[in-house]
mmCIF file of C-alpha atoms and ligand atoms in Angstrom:
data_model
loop_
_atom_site.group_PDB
_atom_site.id
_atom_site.type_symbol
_atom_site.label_atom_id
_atom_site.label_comp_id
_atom_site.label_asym_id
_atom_site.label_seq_id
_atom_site.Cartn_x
_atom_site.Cartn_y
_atom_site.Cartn_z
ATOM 1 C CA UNK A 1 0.000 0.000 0.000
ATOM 2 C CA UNK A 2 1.235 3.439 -0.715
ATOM 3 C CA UNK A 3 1.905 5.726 1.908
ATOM 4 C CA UNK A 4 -0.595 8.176 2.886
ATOM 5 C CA UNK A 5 -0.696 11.283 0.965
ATOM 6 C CA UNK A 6 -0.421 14.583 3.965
ATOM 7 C CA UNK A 7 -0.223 18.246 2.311
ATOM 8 C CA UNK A 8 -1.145 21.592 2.677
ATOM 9 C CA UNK A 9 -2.961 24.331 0.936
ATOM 10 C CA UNK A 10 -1.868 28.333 1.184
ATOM 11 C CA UNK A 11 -3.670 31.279 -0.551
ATOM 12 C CA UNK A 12 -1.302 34.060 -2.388
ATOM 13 C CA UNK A 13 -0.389 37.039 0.042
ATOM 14 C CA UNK A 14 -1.557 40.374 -1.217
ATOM 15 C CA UNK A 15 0.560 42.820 1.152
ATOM 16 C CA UNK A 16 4.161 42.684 2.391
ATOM 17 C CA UNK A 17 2.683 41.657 5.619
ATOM 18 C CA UNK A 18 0.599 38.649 4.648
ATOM 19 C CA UNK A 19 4.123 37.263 2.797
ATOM 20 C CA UNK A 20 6.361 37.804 5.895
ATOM 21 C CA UNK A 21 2.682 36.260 7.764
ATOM 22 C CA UNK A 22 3.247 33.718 5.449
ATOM 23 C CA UNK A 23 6.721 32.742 5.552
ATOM 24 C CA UNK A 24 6.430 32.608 9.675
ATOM 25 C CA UNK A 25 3.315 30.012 8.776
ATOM 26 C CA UNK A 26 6.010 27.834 6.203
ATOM 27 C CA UNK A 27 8.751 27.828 8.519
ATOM 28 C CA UNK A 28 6.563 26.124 11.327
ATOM 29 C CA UNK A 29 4.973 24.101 9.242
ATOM 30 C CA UNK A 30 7.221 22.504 6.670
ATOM 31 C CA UNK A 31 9.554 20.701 9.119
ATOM 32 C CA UNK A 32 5.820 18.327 9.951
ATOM 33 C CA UNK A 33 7.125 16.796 6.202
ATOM 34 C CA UNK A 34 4.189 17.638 3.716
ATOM 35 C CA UNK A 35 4.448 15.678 0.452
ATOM 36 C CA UNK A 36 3.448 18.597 -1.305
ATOM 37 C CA UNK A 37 1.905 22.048 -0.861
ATOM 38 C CA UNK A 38 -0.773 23.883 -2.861
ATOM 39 C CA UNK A 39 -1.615 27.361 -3.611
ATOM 40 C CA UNK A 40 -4.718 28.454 -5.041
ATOM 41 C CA UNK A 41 -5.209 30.823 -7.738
ATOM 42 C CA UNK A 42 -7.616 33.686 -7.560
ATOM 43 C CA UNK A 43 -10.871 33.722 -9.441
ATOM 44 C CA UNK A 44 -10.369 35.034 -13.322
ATOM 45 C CA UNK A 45 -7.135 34.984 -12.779
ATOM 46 C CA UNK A 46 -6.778 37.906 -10.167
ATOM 47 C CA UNK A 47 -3.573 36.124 -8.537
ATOM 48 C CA UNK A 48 -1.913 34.940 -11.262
ATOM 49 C CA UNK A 49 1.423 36.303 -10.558
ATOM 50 C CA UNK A 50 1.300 36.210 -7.056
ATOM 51 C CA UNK A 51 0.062 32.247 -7.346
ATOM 52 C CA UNK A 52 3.445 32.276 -9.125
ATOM 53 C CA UNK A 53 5.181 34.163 -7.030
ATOM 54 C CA UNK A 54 4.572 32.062 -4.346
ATOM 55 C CA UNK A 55 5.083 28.652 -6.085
ATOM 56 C CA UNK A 56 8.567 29.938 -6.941
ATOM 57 C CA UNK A 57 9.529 30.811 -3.180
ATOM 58 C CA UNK A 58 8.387 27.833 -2.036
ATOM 59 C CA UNK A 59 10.370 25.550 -4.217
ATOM 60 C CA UNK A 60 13.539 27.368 -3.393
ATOM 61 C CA UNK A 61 12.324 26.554 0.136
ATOM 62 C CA UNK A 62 12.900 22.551 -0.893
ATOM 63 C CA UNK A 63 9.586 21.887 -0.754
ATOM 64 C CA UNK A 64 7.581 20.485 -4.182
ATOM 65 C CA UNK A 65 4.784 22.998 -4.732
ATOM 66 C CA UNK A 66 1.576 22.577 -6.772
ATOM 67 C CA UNK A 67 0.128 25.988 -8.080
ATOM 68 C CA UNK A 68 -3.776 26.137 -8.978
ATOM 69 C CA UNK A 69 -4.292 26.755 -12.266
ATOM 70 C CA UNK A 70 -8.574 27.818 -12.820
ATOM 71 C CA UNK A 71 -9.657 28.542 -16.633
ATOM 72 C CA UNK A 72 -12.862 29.822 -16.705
ATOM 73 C CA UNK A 73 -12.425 33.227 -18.562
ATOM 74 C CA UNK A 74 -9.179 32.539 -19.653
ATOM 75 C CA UNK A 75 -8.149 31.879 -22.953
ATOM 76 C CA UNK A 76 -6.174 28.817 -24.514
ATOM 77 C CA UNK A 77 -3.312 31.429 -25.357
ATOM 78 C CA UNK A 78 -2.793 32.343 -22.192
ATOM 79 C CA UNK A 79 -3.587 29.106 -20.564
ATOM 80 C CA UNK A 80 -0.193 28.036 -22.711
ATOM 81 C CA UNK A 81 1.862 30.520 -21.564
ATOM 82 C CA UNK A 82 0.658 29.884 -17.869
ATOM 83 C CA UNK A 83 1.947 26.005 -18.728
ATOM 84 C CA UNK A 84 5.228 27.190 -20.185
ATOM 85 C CA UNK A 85 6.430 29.628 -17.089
ATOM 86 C CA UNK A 86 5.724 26.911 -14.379
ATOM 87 C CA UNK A 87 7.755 24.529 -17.022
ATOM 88 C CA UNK A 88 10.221 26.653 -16.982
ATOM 89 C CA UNK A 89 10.385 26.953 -13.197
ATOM 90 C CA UNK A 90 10.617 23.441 -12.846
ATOM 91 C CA UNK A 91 6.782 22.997 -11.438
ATOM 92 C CA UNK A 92 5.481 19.366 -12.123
ATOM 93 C CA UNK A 93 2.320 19.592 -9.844
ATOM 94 C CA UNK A 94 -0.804 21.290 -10.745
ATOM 95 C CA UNK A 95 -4.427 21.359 -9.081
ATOM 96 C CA UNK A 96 -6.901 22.315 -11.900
ATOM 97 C CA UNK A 97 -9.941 24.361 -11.576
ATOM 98 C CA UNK A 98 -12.829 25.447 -13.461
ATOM 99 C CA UNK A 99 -12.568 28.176 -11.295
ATOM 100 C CA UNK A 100 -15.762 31.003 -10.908
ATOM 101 C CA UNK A 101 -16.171 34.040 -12.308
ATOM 102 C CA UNK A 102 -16.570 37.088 -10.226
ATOM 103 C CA UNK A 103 -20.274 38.410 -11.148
ATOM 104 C CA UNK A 104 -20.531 40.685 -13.781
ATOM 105 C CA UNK A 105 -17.007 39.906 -14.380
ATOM 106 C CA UNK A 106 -15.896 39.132 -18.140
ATOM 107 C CA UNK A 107 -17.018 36.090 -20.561
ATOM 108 C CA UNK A 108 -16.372 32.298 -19.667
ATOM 109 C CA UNK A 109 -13.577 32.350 -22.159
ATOM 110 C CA UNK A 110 -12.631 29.205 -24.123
ATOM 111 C CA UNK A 111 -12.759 26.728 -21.442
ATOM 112 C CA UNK A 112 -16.387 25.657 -20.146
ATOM 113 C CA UNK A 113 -15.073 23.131 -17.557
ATOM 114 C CA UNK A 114 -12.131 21.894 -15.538
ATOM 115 C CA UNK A 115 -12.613 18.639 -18.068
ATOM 116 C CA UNK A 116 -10.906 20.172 -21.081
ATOM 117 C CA UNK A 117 -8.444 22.463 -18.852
ATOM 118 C CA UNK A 118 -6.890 18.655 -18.311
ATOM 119 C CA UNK A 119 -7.442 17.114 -21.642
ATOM 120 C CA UNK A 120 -5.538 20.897 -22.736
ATOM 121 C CA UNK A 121 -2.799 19.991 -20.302
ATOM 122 C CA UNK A 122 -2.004 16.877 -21.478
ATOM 123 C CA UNK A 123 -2.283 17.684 -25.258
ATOM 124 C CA UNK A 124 0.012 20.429 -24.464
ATOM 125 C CA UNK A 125 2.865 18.875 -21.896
ATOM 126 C CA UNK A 126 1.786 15.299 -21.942
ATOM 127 C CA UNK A 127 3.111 13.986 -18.495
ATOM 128 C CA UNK A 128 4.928 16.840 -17.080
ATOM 129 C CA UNK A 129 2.317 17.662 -14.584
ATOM 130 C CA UNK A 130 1.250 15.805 -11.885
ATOM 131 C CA UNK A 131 -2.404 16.698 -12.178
ATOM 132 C CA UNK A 132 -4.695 17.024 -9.184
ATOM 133 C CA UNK A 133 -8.323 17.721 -10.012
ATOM 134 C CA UNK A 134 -11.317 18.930 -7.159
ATOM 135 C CA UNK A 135 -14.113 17.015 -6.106
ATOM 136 C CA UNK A 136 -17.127 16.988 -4.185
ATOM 137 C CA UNK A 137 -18.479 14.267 -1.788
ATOM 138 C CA UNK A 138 -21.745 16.673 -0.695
ATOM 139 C CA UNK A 139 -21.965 17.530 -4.767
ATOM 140 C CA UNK A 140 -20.595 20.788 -6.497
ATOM 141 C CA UNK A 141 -23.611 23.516 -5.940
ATOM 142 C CA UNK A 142 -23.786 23.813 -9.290
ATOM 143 C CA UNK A 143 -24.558 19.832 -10.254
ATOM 144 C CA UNK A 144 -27.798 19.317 -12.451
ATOM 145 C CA UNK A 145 -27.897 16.243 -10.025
ATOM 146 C CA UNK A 146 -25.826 14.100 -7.943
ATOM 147 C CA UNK A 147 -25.626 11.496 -11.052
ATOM 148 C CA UNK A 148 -24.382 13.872 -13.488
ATOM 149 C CA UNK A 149 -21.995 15.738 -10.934
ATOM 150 C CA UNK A 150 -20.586 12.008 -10.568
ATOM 151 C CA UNK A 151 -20.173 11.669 -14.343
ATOM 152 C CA UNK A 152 -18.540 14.861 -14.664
ATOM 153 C CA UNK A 153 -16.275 14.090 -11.862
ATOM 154 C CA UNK A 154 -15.253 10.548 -13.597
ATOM 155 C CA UNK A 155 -14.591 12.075 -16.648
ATOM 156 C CA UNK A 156 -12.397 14.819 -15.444
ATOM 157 C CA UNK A 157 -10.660 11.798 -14.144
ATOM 158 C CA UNK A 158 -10.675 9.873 -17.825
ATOM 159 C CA UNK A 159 -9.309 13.572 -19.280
ATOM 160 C CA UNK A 160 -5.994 12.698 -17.559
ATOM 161 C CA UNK A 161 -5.742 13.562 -13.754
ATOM 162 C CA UNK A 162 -3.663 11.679 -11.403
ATOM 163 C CA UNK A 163 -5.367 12.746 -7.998
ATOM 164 C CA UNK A 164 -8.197 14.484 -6.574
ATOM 165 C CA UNK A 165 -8.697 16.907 -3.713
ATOM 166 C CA UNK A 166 -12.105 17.144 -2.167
ATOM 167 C CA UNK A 167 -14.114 20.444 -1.161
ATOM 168 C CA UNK A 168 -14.106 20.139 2.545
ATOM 169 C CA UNK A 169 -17.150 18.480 4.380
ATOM 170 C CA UNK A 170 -17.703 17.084 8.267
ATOM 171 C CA UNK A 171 -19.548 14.364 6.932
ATOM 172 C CA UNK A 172 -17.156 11.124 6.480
ATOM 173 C CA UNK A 173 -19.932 9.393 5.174
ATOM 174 C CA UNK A 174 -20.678 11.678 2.336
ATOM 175 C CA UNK A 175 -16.988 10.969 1.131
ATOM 176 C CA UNK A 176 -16.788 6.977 1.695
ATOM 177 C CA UNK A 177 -20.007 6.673 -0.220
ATOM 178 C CA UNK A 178 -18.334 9.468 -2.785
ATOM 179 C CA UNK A 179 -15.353 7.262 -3.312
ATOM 180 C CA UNK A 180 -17.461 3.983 -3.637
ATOM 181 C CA UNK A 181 -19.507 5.869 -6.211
ATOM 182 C CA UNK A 182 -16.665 7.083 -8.568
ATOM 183 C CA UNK A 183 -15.368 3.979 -8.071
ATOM 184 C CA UNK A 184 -17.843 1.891 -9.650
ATOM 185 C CA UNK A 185 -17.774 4.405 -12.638
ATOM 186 C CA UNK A 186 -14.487 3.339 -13.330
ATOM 187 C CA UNK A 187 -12.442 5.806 -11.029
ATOM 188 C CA UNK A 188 -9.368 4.690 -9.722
ATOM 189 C CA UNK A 189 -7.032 7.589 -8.757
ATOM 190 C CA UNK A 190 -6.702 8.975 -5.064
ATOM 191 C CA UNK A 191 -9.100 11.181 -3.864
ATOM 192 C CA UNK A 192 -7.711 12.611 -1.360
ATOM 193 C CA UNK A 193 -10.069 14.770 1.724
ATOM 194 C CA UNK A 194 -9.442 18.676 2.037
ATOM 195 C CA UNK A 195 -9.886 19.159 5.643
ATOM 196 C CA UNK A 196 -10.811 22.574 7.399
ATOM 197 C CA UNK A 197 -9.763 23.883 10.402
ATOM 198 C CA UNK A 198 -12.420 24.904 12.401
ATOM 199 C CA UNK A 199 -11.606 28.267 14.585
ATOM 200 C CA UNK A 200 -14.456 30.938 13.770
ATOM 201 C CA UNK A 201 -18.071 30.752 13.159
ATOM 202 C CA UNK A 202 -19.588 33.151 11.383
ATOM 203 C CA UNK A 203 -16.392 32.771 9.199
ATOM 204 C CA UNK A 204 -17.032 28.737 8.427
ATOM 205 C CA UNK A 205 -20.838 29.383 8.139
ATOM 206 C CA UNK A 206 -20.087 32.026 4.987
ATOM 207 C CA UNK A 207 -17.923 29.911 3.035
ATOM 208 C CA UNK A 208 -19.944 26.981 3.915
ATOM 209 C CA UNK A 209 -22.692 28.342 2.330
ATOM 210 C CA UNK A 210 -21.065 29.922 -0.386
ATOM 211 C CA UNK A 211 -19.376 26.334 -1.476
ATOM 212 C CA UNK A 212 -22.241 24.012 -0.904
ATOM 213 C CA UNK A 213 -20.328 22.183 2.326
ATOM 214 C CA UNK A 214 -22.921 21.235 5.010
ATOM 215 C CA UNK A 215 -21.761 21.817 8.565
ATOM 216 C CA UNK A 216 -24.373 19.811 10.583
ATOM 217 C CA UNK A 217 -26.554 21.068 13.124
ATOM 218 C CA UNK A 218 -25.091 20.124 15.792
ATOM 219 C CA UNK A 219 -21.674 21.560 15.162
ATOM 220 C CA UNK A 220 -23.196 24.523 14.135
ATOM 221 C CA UNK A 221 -25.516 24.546 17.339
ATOM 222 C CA UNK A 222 -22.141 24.110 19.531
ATOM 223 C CA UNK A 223 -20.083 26.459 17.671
ATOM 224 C CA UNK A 224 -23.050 29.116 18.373
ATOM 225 C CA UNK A 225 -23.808 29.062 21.649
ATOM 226 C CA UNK A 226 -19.799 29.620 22.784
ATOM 227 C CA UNK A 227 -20.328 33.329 21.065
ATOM 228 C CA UNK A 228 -16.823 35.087 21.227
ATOM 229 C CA UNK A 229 -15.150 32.509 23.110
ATOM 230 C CA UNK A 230 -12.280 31.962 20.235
ATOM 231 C CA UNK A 231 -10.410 29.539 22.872
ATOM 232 C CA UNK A 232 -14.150 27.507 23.238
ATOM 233 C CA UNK A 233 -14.459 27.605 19.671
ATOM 234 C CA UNK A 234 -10.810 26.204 18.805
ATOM 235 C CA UNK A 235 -10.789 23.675 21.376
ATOM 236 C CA UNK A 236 -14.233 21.970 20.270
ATOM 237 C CA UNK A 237 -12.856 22.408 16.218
ATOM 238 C CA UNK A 238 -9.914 20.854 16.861
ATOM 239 C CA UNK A 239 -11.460 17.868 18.617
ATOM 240 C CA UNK A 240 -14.257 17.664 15.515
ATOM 241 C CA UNK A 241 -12.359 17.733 12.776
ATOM 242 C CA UNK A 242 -9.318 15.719 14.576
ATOM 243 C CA UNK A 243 -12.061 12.887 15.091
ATOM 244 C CA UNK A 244 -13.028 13.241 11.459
ATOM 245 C CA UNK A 245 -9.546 13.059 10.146
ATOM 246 C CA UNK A 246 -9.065 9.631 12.580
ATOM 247 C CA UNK A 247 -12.254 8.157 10.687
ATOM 248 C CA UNK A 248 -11.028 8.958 7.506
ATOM 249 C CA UNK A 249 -7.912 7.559 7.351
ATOM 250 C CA UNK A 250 -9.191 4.441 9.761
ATOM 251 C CA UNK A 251 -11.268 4.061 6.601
ATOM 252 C CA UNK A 252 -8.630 3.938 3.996
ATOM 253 C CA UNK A 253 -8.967 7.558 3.126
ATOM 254 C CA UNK A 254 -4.884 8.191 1.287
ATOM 255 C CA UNK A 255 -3.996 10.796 3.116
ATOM 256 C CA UNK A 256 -5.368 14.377 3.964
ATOM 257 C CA UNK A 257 -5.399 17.666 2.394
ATOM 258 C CA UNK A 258 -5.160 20.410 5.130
ATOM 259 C CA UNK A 259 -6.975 24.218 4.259
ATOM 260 C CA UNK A 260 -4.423 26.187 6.462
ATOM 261 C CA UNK A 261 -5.647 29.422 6.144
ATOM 262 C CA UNK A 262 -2.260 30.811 5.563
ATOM 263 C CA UNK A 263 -1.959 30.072 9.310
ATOM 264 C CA UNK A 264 -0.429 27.299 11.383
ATOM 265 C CA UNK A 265 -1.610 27.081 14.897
ATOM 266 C CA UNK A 266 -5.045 24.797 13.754
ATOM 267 C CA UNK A 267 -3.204 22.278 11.176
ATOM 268 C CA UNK A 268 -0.335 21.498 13.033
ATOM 269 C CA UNK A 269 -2.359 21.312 16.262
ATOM 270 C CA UNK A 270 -4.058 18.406 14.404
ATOM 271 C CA UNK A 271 -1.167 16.998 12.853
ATOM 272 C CA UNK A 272 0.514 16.536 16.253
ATOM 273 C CA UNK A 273 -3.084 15.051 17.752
ATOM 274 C CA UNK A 274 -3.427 12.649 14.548
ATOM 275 C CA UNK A 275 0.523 11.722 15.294
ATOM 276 C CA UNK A 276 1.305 12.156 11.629
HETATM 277 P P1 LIG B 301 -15.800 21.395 -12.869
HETATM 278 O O1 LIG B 301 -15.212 20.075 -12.562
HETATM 279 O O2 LIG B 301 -15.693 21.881 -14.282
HETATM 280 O O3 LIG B 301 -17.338 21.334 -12.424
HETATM 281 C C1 LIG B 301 -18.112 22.505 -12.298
HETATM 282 C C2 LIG B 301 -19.593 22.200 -12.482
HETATM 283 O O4 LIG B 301 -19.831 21.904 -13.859
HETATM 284 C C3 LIG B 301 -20.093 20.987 -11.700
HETATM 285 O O5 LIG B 301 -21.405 21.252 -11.267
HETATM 286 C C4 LIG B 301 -20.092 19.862 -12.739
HETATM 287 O O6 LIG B 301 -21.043 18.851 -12.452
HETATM 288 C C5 LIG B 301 -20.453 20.638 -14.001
HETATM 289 N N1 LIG B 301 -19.924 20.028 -15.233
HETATM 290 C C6 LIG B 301 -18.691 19.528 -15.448
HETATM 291 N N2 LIG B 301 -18.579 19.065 -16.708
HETATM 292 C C7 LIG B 301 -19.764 19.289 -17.324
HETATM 293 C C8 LIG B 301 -20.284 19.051 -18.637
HETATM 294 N N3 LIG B 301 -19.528 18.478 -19.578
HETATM 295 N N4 LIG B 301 -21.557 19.436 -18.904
HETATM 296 C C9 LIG B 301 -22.335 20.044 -17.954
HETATM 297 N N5 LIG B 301 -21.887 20.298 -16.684
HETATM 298 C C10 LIG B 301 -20.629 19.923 -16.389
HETATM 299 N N6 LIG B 301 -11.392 28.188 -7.117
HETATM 300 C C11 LIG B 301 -10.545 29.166 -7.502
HETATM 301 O O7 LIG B 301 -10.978 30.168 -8.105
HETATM 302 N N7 LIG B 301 -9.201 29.096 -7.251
HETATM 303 C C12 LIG B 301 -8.658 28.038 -6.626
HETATM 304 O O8 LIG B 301 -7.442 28.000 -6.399
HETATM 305 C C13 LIG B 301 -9.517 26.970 -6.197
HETATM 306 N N8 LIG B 301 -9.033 25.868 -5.596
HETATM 307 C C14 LIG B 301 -9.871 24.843 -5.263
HETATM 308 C C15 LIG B 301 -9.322 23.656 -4.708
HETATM 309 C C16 LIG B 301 -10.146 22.596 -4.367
HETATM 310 C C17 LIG B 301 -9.533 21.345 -3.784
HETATM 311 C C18 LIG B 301 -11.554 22.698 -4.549
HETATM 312 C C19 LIG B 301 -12.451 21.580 -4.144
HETATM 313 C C20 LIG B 301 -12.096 23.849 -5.113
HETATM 314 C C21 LIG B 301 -11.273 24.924 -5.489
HETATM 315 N N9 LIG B 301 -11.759 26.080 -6.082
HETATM 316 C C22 LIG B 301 -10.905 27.094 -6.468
HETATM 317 C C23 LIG B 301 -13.207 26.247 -6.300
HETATM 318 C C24 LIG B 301 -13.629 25.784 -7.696
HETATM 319 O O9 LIG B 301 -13.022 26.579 -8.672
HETATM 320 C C25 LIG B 301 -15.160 25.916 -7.778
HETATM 321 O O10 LIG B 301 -15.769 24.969 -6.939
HETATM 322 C C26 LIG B 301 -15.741 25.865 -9.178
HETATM 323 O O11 LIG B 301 -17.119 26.226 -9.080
HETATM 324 C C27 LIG B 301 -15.717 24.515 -9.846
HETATM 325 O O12 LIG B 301 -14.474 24.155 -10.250
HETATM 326 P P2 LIG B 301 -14.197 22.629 -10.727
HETATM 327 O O13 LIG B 301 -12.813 22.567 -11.212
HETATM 328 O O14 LIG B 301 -14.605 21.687 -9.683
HETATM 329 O O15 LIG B 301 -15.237 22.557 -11.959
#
């Protein structure tokens, strides 16, 4: 059996603070031993160079680094040239995205779905990349239905990806019955769970919402009633989402896929509770 898969994800700073922020956040967390690190890539495009930026610093760091790549409103032109600077920087790990479009923000571009991003990728660089690809054991907010968001996932899968990050969900059921479902369409690759720290209510409820993860009553009922007690709030997280990430991997889940929030107090709190 291969070894379990553990990595991280950062966003791309926007001020001189939130890099130096981020650098403190690398330096306690890379000596845990990721296998990789991600960093996303800002909707449209809006962090493109900083994505890169921070890809770039990273691998000087010594550790391998997977940019996001998202195409929706991009076209194949500059898709290419996206491809051929990461090349160039040595990159051979890349999560791709559909990616949303701000509202009212610019046309969908050439690409309709994260689909033919990989089948572009591979016709372009064959097997340079290391693709990772996202999925979604509670169902993108978008899917027509759950058996079509399946289909879509599987054949994102058929287009050429090696991996698959999930959205993040408290639910471990959704994601063993996710896996078993792929599974039986064929899909073989590791899908691997995005976990998210939990250490701010109103915060988690928002994005929640906004990304079609349920956060179950009685978390949310919990996470409610201790108001603005930040220590309550981090204490009962930590044991949560530690207790999911023990049930996950108990049930052959290959590895885990922390959302660090550019910050490392929460992840490596439950790194040293998992023992990783
Ligand atoms: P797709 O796989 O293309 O799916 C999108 C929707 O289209 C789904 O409902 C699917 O069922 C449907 N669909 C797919 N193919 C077809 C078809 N042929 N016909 C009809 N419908 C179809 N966003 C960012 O902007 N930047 C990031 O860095 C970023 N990182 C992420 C990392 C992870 C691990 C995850 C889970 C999400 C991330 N996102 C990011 C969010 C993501 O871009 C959004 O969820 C987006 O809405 C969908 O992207 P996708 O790649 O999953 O799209």
């Amino acid at each position: 059996m291969t070894q379990p898969s553990f990595s991280f994800e950062f966003f791309p700073p926007k001020t001189a603070d939130g890099a130096e922020k981020l650098r403190a956040t690398r330096q306690q967390l890379f000596p845990l031993g990721p296998k990789f690190v991600s960093v996303t890539f800002g909707a449209g495009g809006s962090t493109q160079q900083g994505t890169l930026d921070t890809v770039v610093e990273i691998q000087r760091e010594g550790v391998e680094a997977a940019p996001h790549l998202s195409c929706v409103g991009s076209t194949r032109e500059n898709i290419r040239e996206i491809l051929q600077t990461y090349r160039q920087h040595g990159i051979r790990h890349i999560v791709a995205l559909r990616g949303d479009l701000p509202s009212g923000m610019g046309e969908i571009g050439e690409f309709r779905y994260a689909s033919e991003l990989v089948e572009f990728i591979r016709a372009e660089t064959g097997d340079w990349f290391h693709v990772e690809v996202a999925a979604y054991p509670e169902y993108h907010p978008q899917a027509r239905s759950p058996r079509l968001d399946l289909e879509h996932f599987a054949n994102k899968v058929k287009a050429g990806a090696n991996a698959a990050i999930t959205q993040y969900f408290f639910n471990a059921d959704a994601y063993f019955r996710f896996v078993d479902d792929v599974a039986r369409l064929g899909v073989q690759v590791p899908i691997v769970p995005g976990i998210m720290p939990i250490t701010n209510y109103s915060q988690m409820m928002r994005f929640s919402e906004m990304c079609g993860a349920e956060v179950p009553r009685w978390i949310a009922k919990r996470l409610e009633g201790f108001g603005d007690d930040r220590e309550a709030i981090r204490a009962f997280g930590l044991d949560v989402v530690t207790g999911l990430c023990e049930r996950l991997l108990a049930g052959g889940a290959p590895g885990l896929h922390f959302y660090t929030l550019n910050a490392a107090s929460a992840t490596k709190a439950m790194w040293q509770r998992l023992g990783l």
